PDB file of C-alpha atoms in Angstrom:
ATOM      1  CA  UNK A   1      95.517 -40.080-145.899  1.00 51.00           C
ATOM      2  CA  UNK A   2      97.850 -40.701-149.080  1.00 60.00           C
ATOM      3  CA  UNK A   3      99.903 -38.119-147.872  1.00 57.00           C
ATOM      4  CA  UNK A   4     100.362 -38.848-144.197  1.00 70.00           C
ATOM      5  CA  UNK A   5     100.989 -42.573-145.442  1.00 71.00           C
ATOM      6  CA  UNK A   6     103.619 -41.485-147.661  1.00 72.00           C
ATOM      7  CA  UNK A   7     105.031 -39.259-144.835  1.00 76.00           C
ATOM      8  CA  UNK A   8     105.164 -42.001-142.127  1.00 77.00           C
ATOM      9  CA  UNK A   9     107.344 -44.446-144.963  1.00 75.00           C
ATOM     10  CA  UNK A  10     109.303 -41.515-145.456  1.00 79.00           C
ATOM     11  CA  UNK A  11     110.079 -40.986-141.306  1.00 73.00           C
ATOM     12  CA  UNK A  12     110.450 -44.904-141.559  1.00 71.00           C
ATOM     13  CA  UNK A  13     113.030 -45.281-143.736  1.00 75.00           C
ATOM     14  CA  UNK A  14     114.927 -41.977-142.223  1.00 79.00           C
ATOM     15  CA  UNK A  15     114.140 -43.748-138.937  1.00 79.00           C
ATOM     16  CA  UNK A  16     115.972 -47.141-139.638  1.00 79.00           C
ATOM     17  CA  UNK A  17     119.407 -45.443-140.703  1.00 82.00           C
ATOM     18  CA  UNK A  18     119.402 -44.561-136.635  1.00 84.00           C
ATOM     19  CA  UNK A  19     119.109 -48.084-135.799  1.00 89.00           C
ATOM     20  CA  UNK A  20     122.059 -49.507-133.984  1.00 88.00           C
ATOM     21  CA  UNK A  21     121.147 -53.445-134.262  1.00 92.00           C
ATOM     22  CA  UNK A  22     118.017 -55.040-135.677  1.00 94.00           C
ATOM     23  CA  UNK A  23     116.836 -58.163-133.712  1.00 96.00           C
ATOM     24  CA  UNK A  24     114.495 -59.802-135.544  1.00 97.00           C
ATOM     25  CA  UNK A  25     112.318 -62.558-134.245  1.00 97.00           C
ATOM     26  CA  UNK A  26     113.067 -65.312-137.385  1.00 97.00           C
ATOM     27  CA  UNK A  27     114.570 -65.710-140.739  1.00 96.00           C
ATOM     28  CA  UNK A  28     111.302 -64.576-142.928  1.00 95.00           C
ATOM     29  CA  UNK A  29     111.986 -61.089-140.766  1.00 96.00           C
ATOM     30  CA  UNK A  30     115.498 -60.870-140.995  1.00 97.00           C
ATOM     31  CA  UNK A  31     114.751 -61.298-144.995  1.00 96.00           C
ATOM     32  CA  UNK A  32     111.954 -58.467-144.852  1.00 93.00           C
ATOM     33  CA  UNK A  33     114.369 -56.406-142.651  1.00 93.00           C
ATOM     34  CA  UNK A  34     117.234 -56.796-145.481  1.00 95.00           C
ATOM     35  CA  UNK A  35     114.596 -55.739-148.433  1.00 93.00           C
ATOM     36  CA  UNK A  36     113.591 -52.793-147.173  1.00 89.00           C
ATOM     37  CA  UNK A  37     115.720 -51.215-144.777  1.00 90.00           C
ATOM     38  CA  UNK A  38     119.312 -53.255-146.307  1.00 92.00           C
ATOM     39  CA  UNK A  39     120.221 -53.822-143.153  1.00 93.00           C
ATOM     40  CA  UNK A  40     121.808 -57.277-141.594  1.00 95.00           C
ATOM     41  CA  UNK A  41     119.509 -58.767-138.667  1.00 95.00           C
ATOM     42  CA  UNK A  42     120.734 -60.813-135.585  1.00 96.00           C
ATOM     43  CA  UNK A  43     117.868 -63.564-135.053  1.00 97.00           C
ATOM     44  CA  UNK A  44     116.635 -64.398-131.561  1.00 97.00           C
ATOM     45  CA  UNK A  45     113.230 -66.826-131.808  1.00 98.00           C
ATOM     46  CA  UNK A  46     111.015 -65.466-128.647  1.00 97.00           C
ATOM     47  CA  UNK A  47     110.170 -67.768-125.996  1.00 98.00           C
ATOM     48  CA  UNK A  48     107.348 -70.130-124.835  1.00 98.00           C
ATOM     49  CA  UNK A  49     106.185 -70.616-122.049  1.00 97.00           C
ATOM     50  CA  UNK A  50     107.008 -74.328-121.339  1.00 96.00           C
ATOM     51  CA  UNK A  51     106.518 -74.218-117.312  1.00 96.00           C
ATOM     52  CA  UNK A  52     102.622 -73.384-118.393  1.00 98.00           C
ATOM     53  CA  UNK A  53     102.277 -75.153-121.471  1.00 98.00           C
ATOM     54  CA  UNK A  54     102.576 -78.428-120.859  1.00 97.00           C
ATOM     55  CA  UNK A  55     101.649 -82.414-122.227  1.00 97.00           C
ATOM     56  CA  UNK A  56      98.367 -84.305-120.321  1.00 94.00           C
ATOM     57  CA  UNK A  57      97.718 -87.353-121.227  1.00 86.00           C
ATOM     58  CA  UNK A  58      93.760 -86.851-122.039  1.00 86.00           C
ATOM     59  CA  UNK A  59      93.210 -86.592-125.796  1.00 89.00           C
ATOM     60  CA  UNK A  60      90.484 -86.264-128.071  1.00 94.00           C
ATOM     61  CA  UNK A  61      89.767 -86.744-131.712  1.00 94.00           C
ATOM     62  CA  UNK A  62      89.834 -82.944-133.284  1.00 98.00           C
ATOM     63  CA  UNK A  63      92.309 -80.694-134.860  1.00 99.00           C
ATOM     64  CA  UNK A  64      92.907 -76.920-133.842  1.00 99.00           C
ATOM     65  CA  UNK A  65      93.860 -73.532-134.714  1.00 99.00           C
ATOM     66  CA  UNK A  66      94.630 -71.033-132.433  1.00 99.00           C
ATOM     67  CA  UNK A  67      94.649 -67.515-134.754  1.00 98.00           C
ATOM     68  CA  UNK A  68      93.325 -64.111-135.053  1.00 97.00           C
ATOM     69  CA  UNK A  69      90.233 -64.403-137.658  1.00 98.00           C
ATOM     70  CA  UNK A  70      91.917 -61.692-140.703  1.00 98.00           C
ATOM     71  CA  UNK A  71      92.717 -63.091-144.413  1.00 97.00           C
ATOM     72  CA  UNK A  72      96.216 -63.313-144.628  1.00 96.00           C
ATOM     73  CA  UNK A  73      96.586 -66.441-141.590  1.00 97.00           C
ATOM     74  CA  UNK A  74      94.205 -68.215-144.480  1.00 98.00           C
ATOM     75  CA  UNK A  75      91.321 -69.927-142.151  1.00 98.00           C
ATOM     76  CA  UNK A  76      89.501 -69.991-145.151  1.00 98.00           C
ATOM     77  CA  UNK A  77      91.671 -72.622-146.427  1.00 98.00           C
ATOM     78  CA  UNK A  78      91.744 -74.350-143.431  1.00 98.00           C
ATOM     79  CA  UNK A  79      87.813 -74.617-143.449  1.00 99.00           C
ATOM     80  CA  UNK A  80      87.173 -75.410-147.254  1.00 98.00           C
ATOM     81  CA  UNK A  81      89.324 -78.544-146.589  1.00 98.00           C
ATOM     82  CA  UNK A  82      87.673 -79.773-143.250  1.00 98.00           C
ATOM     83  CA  UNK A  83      84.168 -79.107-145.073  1.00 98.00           C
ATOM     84  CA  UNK A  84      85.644 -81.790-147.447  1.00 96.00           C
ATOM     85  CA  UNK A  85      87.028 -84.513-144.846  1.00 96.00           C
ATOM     86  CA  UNK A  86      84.603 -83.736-142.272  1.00 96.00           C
ATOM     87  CA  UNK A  87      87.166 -84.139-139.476  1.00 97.00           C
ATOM     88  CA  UNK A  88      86.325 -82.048-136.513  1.00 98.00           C
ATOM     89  CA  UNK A  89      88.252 -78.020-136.311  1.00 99.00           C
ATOM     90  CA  UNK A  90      87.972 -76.308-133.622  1.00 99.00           C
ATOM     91  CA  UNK A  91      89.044 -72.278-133.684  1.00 99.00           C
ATOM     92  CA  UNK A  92      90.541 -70.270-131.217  1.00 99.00           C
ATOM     93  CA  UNK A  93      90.311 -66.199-132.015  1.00 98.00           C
ATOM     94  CA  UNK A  94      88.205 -63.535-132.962  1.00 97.00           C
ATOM     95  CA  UNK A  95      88.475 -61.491-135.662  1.00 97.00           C
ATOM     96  CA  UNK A  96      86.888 -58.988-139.139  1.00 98.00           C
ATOM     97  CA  UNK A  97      86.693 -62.245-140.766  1.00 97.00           C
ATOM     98  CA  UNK A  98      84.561 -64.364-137.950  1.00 98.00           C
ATOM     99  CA  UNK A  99      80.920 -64.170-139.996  1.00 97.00           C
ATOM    100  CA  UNK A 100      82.399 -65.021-143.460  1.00 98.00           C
ATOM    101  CA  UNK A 101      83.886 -67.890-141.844  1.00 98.00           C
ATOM    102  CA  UNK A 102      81.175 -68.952-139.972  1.00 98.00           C
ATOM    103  CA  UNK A 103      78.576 -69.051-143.032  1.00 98.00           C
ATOM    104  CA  UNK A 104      81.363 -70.966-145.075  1.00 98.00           C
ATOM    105  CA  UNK A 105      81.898 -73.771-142.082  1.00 98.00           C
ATOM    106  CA  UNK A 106      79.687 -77.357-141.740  1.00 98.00           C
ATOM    107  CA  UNK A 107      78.856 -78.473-138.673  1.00 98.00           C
ATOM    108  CA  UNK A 108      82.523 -80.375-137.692  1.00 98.00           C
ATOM    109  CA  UNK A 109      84.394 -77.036-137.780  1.00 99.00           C
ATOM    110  CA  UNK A 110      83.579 -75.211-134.166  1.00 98.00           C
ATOM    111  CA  UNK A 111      84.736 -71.569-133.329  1.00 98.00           C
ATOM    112  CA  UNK A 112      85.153 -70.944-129.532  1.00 98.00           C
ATOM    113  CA  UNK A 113      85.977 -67.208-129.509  1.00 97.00           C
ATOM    114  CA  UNK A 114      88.829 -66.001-127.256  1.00 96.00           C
ATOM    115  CA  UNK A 115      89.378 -68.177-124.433  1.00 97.00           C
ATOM    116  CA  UNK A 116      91.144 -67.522-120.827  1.00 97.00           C
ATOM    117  CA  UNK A 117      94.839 -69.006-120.389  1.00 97.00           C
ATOM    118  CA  UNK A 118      93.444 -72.398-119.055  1.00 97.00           C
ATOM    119  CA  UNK A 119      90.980 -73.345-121.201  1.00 97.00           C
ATOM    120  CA  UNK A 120      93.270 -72.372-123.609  1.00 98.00           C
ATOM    121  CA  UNK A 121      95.434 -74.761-122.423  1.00 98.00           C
ATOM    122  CA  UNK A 122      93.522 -78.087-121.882  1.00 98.00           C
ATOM    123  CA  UNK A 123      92.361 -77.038-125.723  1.00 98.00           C
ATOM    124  CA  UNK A 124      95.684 -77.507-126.967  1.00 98.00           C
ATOM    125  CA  UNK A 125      96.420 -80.156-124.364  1.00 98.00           C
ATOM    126  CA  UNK A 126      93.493 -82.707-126.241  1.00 98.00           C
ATOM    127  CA  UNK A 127      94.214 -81.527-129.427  1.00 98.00           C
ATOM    128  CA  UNK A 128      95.174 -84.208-132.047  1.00 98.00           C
ATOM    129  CA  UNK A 129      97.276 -81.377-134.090  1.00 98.00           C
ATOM    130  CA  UNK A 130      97.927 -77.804-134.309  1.00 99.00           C
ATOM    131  CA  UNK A 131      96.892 -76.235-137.535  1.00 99.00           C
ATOM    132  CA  UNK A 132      99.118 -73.343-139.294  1.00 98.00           C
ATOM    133  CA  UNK A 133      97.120 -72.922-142.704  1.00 98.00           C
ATOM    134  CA  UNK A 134      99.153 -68.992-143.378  1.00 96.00           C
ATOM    135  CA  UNK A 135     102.282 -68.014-143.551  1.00 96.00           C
ATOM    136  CA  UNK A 136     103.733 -66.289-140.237  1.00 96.00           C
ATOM    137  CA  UNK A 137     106.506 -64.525-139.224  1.00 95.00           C
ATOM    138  CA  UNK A 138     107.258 -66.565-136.542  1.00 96.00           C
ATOM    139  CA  UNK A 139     103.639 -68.174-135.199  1.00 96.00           C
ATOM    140  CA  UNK A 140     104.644 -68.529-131.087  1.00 98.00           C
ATOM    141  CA  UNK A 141     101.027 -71.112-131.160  1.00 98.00           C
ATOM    142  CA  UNK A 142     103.473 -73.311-133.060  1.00 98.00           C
ATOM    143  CA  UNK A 143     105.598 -73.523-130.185  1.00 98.00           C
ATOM    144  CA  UNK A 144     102.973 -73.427-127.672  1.00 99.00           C
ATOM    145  CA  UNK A 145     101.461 -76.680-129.213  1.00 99.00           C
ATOM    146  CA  UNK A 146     105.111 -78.426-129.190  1.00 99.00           C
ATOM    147  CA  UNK A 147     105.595 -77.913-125.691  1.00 98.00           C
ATOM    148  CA  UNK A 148     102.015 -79.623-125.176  1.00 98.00           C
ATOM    149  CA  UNK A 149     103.410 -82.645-126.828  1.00 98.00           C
ATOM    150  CA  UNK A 150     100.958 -81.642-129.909  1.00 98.00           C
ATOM    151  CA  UNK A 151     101.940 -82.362-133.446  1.00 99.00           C
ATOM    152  CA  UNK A 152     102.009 -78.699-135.729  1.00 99.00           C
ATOM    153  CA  UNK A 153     100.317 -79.086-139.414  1.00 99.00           C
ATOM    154  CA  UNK A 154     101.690 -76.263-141.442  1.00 98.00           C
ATOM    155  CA  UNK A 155     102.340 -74.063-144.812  1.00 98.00           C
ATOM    156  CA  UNK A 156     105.924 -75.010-145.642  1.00 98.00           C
ATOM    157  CA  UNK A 157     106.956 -70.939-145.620  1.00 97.00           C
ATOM    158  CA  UNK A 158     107.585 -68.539-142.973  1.00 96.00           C
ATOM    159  CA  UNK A 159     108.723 -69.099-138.818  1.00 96.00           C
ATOM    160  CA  UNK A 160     107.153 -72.725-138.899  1.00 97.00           C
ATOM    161  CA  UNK A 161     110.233 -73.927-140.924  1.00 98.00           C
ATOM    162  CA  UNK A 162     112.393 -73.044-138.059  1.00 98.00           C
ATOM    163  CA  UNK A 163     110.385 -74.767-135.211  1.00 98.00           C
ATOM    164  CA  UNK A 164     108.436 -77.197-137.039  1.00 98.00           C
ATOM    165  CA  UNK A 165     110.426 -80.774-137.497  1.00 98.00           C
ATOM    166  CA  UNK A 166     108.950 -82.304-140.673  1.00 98.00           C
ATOM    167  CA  UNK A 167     108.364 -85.858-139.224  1.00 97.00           C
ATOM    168  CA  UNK A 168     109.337 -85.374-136.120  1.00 98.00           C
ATOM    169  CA  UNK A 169     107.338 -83.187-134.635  1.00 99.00           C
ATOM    170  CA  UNK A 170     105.125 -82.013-137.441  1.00 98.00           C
ATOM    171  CA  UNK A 171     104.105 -81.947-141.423  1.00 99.00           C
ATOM    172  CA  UNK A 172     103.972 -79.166-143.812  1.00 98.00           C
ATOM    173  CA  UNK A 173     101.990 -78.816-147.030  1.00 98.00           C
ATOM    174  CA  UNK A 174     104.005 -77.282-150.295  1.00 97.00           C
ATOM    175  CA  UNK A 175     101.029 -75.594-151.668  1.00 97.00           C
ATOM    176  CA  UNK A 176      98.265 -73.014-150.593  1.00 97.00           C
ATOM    177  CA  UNK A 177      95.560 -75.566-152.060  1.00 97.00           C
ATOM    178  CA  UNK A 178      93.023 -77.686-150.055  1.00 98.00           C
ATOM    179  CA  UNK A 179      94.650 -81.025-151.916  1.00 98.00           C
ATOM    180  CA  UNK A 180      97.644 -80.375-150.890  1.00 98.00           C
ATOM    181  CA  UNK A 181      95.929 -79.618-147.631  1.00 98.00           C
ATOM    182  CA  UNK A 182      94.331 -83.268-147.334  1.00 98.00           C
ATOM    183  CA  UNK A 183      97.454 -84.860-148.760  1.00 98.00           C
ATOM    184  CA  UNK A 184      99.348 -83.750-145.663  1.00 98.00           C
ATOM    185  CA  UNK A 185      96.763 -84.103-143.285  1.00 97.00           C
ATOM    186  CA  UNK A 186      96.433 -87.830-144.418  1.00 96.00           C
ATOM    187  CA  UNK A 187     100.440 -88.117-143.312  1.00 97.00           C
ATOM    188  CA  UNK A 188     100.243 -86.731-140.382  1.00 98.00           C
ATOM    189  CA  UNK A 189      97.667 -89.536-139.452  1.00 95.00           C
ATOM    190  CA  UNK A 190     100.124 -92.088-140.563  1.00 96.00           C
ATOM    191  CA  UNK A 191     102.765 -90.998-137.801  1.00 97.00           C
ATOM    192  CA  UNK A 192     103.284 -92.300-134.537  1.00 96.00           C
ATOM    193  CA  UNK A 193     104.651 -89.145-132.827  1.00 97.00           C
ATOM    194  CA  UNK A 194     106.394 -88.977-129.728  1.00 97.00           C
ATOM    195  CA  UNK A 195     104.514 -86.612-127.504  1.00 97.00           C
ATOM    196  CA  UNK A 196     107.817 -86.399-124.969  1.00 97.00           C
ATOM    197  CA  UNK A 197     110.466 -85.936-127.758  1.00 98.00           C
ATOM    198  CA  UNK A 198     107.899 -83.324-128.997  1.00 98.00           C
ATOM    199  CA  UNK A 199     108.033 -81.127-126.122  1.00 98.00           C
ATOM    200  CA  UNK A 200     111.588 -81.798-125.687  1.00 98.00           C
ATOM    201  CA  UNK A 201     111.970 -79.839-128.888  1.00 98.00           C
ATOM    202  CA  UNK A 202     109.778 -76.956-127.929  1.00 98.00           C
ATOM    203  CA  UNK A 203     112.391 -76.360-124.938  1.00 97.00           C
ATOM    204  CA  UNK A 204     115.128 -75.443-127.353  1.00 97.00           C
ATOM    205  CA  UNK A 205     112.875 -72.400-127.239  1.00 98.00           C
ATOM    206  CA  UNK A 206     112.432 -71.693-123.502  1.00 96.00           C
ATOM    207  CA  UNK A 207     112.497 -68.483-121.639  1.00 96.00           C
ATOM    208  CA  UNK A 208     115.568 -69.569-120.155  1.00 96.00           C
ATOM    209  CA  UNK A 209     116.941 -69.819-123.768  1.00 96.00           C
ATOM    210  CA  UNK A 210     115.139 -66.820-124.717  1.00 97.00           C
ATOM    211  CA  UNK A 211     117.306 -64.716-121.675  1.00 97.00           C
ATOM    212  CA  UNK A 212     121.145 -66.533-122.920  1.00 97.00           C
ATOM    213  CA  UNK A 213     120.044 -65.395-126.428  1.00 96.00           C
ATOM    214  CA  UNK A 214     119.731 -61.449-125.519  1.00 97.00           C
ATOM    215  CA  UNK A 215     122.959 -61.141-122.609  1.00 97.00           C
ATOM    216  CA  UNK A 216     124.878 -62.474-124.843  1.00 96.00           C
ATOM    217  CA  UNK A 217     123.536 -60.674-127.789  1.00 95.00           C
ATOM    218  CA  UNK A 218     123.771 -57.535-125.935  1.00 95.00           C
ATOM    219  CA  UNK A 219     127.079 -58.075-124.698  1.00 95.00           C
ATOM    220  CA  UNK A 220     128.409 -59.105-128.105  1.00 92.00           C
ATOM    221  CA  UNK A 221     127.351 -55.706-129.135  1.00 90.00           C
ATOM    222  CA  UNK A 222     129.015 -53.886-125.884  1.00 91.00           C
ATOM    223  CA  UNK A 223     132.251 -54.927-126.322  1.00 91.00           C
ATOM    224  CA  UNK A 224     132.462 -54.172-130.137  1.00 85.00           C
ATOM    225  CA  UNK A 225     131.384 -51.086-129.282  1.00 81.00           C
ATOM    226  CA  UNK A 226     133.508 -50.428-126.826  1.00 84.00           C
ATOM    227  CA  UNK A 227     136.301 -51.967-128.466  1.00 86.00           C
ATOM    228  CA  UNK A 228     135.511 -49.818-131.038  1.00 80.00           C
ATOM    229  CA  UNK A 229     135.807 -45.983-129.103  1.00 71.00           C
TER     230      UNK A 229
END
């Protein structure tokens, strides 16, 4: 396995000297692009749905996460600090790392398993406030909670800082620790947010956005190269 793994990086970085144009979906991949391939990356954020995701008024008193269950989106985190403020988490996904979680959760923190698009929906709909405890790439639940009017709690690194409004439409937390954790949960509490100005953001990121992004992307990239022959 050593071999073929060593073999496949090798047919990688052979591969990515044939690339034309990277696209990459946010900054954080632009900047993993540019380590290890050295190549410059045009950055097009992919859409969300905002026709389907969209603001109710109904609301209830819990916060959410909407994630596959594997270490590196840190639920972990996310649980240690609810089992200390015993506000009530409920979890969207499946995953390797749904019993560890479980056995490590009180009774506040609820895990709902994969969900169809509608309950998914009315979840994030009621939701007091998205939770983003891990670092992503870009994190599309992020948007999908904007354009629900929903506030987004966050790690300050990764695609969140480039559709996350600190104050506006969301808080981050500096550090990977649960009282840094609380500290920014207990902010978030102490903003009035504006569920239509939310959503309003979330827009900036439609499919209709999404489509203006690649033509002219693509045709950009025509006429140099045509320009070019």
């Amino acid at each position: 396995i050593p071999f073929s793994i060593h073999k496949l990086r090798l047919w990688d970085e052979s591969s990515s000297h044939r690339v034309d144009h990277f696209i990459a979906n946010s900054k954080t991949t632009a900047q993993r692009v540019q380590k290890y391939y050295r190549r410059q990356s045009d950055v097009i954020h992919p859409p969300v749905d905002s026709d389907f995701f969209r603001p109710d008024e109904e609301q209830e008193d819990y916060f959410l996460i909407v994630s596959a269950l594997v270490p590196y989106k840190k639920i972990d985190l996310a649980i240690q600090t609810f089992n200390q403020n015993g506000r009530v988490l409920k979890i969207v996904g499946q995953g390797p790392e749904y019993k560890r979680l479980k056995k490590m959760s009180k009774t506040n923190i609820q895990f709902l398993g994969s969900t169809d698009e509608i309950t998914l929906l009315k979840t994030y709909q009621q939701a007091k406030a998205l939770i983003m405890p891990g670092e992503e790439d870009f994190g599309i639940n992020a948007l999908e909670a904007q354009a629900c009017g929903i506030p987004v709690l966050s790690y300050a690194r990764g695609g969140a800082l480039e559709t996350v409004i600190s104050g506006e439409t969301g808080v981050f937390f500096p550090d990977l620790s649960v009282d840094s954790f609380l500290r920014a949960l207990d902010k978030l509490e102490t903003i009035t947010f504006n569920k239509e100005a939310i959503r309003v953001h979330a827009q900036n990121f439609s499919r209709e956005k999404f489509k203006e992004n690649i033509d002219t992307f693509l045709r950009e990239k025509w006429n140099n190269f045509v320009n070019q022959r």
